[in-house]
CSV table of C-alpha atoms and ligand atoms in Angstrom, one decimal:
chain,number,residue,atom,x,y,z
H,1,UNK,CA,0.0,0.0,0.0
H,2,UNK,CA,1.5,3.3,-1.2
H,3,UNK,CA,1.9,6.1,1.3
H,4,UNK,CA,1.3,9.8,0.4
H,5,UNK,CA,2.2,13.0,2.1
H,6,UNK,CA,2.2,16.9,1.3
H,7,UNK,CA,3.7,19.3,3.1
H,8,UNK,CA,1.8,22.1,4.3
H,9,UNK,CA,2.7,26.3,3.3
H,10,UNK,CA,3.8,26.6,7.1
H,11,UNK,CA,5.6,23.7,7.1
H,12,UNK,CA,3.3,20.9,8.6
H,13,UNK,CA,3.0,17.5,7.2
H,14,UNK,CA,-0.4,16.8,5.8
H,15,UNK,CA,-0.4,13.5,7.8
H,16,UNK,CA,0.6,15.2,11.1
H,17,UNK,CA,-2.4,13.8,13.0
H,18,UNK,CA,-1.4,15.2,16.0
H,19,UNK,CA,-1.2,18.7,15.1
H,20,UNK,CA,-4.3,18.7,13.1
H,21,UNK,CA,-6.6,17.2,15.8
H,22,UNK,CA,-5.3,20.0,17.7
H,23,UNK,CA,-5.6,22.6,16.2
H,24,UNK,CA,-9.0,21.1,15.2
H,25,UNK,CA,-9.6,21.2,19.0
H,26,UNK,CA,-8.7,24.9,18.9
H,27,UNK,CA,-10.8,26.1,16.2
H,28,UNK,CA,-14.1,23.7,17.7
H,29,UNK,CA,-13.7,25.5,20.8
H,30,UNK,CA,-13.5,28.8,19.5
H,31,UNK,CA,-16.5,28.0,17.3
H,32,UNK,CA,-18.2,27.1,20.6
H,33,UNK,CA,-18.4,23.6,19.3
H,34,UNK,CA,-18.8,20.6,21.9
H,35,UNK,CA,-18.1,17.0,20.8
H,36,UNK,CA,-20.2,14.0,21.0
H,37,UNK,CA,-18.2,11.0,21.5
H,38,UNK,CA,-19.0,8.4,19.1
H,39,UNK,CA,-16.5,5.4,19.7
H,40,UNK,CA,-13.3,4.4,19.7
H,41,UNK,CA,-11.3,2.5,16.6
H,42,UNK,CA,-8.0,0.9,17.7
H,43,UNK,CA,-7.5,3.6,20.7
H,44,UNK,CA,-8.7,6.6,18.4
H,45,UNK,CA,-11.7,8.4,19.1
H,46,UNK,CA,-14.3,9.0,16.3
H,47,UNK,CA,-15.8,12.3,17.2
H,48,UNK,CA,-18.7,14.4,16.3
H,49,UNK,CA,-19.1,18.2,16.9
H,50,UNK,CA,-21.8,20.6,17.0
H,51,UNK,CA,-23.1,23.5,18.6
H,52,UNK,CA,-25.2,23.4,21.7
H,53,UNK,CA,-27.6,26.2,20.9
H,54,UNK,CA,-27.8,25.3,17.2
H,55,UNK,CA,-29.4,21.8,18.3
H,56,UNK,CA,-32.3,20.8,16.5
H,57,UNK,CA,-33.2,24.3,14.5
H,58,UNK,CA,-33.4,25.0,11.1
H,59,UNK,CA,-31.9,22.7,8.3
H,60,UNK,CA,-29.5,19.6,9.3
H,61,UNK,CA,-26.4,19.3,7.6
H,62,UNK,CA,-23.4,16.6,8.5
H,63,UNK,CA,-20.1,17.6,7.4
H,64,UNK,CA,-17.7,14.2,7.3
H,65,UNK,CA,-13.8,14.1,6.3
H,66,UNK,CA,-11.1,11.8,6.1
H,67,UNK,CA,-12.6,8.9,5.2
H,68,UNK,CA,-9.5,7.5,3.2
H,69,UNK,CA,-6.0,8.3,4.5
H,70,UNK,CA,-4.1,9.9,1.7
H,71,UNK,CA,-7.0,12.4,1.1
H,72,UNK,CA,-5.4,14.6,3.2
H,73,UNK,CA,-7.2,18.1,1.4
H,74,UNK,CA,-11.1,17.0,3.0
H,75,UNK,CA,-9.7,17.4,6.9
H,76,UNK,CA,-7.6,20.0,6.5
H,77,UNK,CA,-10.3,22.4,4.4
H,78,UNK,CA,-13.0,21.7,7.0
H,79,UNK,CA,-10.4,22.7,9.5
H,80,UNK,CA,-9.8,25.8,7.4
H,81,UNK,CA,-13.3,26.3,7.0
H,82,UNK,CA,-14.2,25.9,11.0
H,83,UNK,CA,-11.5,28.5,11.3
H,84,UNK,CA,-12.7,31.1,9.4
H,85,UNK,CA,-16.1,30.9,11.0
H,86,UNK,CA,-14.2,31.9,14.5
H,87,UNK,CA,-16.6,32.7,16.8
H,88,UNK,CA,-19.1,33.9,14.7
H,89,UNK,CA,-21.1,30.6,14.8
H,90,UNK,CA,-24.0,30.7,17.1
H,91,UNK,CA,-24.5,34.5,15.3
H,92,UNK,CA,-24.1,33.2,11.7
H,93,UNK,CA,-26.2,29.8,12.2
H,94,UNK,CA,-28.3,29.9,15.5
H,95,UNK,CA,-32.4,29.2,14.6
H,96,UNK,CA,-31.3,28.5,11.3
H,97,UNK,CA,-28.9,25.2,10.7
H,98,UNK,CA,-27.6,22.8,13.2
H,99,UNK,CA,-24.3,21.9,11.7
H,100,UNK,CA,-22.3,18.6,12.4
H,101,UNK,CA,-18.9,17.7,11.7
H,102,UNK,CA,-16.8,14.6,11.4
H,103,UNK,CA,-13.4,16.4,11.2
H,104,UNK,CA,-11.5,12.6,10.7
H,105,UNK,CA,-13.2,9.2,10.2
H,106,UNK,CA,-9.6,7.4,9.6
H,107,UNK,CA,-7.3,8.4,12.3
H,108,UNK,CA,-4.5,5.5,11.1
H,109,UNK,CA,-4.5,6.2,7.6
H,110,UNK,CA,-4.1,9.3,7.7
H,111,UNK,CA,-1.2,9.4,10.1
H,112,UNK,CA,0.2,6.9,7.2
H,113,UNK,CA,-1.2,8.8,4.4
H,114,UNK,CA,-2.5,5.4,3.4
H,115,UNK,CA,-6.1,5.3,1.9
H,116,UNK,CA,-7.2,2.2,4.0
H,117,UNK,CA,-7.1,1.5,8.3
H,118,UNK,CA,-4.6,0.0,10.0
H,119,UNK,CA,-6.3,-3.4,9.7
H,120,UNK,CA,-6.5,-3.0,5.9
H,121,UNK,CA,-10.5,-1.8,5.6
H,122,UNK,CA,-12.2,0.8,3.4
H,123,UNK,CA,-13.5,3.0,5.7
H,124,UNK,CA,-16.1,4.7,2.5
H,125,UNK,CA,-17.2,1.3,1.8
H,126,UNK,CA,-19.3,-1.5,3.3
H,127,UNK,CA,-23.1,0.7,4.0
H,128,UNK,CA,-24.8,-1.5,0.9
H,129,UNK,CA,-24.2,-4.7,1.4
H,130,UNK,CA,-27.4,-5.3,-1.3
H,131,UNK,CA,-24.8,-3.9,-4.3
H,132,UNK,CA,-21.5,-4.7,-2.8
H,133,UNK,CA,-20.5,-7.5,-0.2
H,134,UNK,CA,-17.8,-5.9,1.4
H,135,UNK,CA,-18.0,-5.5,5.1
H,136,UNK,CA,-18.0,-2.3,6.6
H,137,UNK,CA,-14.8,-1.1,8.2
H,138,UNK,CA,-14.4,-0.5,12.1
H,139,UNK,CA,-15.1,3.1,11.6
H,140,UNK,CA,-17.7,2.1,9.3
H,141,UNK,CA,-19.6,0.0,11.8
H,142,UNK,CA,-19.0,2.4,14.4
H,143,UNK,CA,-20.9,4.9,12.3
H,144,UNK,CA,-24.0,2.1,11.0
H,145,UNK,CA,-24.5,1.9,15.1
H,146,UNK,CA,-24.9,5.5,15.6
H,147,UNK,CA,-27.5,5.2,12.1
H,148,UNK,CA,-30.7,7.4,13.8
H,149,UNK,CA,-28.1,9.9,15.3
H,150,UNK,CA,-26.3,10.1,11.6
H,151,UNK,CA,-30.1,10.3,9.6
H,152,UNK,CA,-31.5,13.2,12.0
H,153,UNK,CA,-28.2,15.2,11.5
H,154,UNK,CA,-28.1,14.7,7.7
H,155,UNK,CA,-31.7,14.9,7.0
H,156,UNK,CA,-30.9,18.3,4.9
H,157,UNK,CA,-27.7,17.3,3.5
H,158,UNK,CA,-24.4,15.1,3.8
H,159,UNK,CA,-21.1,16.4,2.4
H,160,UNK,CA,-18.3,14.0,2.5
H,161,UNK,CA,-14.6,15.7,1.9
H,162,UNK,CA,-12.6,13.4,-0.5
H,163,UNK,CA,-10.0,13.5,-3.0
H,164,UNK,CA,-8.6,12.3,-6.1
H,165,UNK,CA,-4.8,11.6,-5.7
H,166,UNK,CA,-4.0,10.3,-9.3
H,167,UNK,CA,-6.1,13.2,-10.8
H,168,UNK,CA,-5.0,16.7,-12.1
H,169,UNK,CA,-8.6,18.4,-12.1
H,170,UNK,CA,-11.6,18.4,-9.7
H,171,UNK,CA,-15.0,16.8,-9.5
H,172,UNK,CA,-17.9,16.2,-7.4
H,173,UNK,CA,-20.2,13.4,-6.7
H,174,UNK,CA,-23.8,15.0,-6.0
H,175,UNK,CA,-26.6,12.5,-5.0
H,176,UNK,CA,-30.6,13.9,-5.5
H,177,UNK,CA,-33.6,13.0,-5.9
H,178,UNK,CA,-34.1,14.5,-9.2
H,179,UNK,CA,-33.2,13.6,-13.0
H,180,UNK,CA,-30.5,16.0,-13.4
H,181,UNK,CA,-28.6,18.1,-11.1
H,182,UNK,CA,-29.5,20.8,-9.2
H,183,UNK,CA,-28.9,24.6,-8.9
H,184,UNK,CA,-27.3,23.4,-5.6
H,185,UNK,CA,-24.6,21.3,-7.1
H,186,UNK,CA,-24.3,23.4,-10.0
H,187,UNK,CA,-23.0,26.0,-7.5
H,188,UNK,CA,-20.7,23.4,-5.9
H,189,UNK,CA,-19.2,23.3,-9.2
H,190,UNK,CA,-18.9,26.8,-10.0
H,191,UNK,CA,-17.2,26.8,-6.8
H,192,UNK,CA,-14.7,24.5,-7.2
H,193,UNK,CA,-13.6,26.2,-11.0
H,194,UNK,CA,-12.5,29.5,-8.7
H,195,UNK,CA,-9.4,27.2,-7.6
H,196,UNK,CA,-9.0,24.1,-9.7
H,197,UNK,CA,-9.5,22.9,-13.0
H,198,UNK,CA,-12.7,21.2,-13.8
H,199,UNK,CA,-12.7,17.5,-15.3
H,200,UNK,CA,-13.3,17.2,-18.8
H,201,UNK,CA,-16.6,15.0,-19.3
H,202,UNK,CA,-15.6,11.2,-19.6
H,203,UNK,CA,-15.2,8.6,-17.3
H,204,UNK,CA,-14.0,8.5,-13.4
H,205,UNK,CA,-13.8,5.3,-11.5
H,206,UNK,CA,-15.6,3.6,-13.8
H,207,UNK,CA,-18.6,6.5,-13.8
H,208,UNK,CA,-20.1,8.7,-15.9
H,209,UNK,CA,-18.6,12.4,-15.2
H,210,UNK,CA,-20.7,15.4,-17.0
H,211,UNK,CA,-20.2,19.4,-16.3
H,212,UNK,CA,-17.9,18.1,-13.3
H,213,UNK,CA,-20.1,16.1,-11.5
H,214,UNK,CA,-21.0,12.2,-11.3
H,215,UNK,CA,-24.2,12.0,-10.7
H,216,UNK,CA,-26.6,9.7,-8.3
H,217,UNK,CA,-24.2,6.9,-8.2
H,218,UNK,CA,-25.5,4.9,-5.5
H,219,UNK,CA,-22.9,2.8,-4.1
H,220,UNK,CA,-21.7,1.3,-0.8
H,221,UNK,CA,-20.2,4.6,0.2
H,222,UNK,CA,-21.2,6.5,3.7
H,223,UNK,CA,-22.8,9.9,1.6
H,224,UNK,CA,-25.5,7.2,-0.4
H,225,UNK,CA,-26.1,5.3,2.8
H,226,UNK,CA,-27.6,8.7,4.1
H,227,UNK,CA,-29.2,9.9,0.9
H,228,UNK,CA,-30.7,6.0,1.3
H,229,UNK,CA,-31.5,6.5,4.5
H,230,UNK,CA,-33.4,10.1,3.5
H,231,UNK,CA,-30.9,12.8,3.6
H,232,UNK,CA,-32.3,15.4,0.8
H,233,UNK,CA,-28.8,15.7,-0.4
H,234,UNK,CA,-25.8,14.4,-0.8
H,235,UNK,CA,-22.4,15.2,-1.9
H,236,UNK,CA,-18.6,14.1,-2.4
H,237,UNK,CA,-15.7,16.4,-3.0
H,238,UNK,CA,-13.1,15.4,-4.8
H,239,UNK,CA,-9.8,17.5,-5.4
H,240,UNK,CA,-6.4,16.4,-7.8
H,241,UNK,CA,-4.2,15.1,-5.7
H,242,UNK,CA,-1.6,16.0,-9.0
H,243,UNK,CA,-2.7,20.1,-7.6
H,244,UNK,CA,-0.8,21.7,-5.1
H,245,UNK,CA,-2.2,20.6,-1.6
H,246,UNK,CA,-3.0,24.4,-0.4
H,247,UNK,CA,-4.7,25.3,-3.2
H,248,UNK,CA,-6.6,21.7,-2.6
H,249,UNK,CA,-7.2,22.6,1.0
H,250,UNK,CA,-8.6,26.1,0.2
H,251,UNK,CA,-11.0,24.5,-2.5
H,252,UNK,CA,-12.3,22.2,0.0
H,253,UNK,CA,-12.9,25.2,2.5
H,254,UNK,CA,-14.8,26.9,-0.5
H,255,UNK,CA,-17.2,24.4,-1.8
H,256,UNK,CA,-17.9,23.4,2.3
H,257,UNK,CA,-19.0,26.9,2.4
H,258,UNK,CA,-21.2,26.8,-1.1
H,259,UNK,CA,-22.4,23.7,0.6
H,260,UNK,CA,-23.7,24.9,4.0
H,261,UNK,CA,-24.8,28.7,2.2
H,262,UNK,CA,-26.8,26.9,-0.4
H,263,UNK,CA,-28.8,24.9,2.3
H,264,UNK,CA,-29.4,28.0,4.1
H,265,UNK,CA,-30.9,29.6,0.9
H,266,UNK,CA,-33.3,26.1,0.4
N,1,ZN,ZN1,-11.7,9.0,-0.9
């Protein structure tokens, strides 16, 4: 298994695990966040944040990130995007979205930068077991036992913070109920053209790709177990690996914002 690591504009490592989860820590406290503890995999905690007086008002969106270890863009642009909300949180969002975040679903990997756990799962795959037999991974049935918490907290919309190492231009995965995509991940796109190139149509993994974005491909990943489960909307972001990794990070942070400032326009 192949091991992949960036380093940082100030110098970090992207697969410095410890320094992210703390200055993840910092930025959730200054946020007001609190953390619900959901389990822990091999000694690591999986966490979930929100905001106490945000609980249960207005639309329910679940922000998740680092699914696969040498992804290393999806934790570090929600960081960068928890940051810049600073302490304006319970002003911007109170009454109107209760937000929840998954800063880091695979703790080992990404200390390896290596996509899988330490005991050689696929953290992303395992929640159909009707289209694909694989099992879930530890995080993975960590997060099937917490399902009702998951559904309530995604009911408006689940955004999962991928990337594309062997690409050199971005795409998304958008999940809706719908023929053909909405203005929602239209803008999502639009988005992710300010910093990075767009796809060309074609293929991806197999899939379809059109205008940027593969389109209600129910798999076994976490985002279509919630949009199966009734999440109104769902969404994967993936950035080129083949890009530099700040200008990955700060595309992340940009389309988590389109994200969460399109559901507050719905
Ligand atoms: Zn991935």
């Amino acid at each position: 298994m192949m091991h992949h690591r960036w380093v940082l504009p100030d110098g970090t490592p992207s697969n410095a695990r410890e320094i992210f989860l703390s200055r993840w820590s910092a930025a959730a406290s200054a946020a007001g966040l609190v953390c619900d503890h959901l389990g822990t995999v091999d000694g690591h905690a999986l966490e979930l944040f929100g905001h106490p007086q945000c609980a249960g008002k207005g639309v329910r969106l679940l922000i998740t990130a680092g699914f696969h270890g040498e992804e290393p863009a999806g934790p570090w642009g929600l960081l960068q995007w928890l940051q810049t909300q600073g302490g304006d949180w319970q002003q911007r969002f109170a009454g109107r979205a209760d937000i929840r975040l998954i800063p880091l679903v695979n703790a080992t990997g990404f200390q390896m930068g290596r996509r899988f756990n330490d005991r050689g799962e696929n953290p992303n795959r395992g929640f159909n077991l009707a289209i694909d037999p694989t099992r879930p991974s530890a995080e993975g049935a960590l997060l099937i036992q917490h399902a009702s918490l998951l559904r309530e907290a995604s009911r408006d919309g689940v955004l999962s913070c991928h990337e594309d190492i062997a690409a050199d231009a971005a795409y998304v995965y958008t999940l809706e109920s719908q023929a053909q995509p909405s203005a929602r991940s239209q803008a999502l796109v639009a988005t992710l053209e300010r910093y990075l190139p767009r796809h060309e149509d074609g293929l991806v993994d197999h899939c379809p790709v059109h205008d940027g974005i593969v389109f209600n491909q129910l798999d076994g990943s976490f985002e279509a177990w919630l949009f199966r489960e009734g999440a109104r909307y769902g969404a994967c972001l993936e950035t080129p690996g083949r890009q530099a990794i700040a200008t990955r990070i700060a595309a992340q942070a940009g389309m988590i914002e389109s994200f969460v400032q399109n559901a507050l326009e719905i």
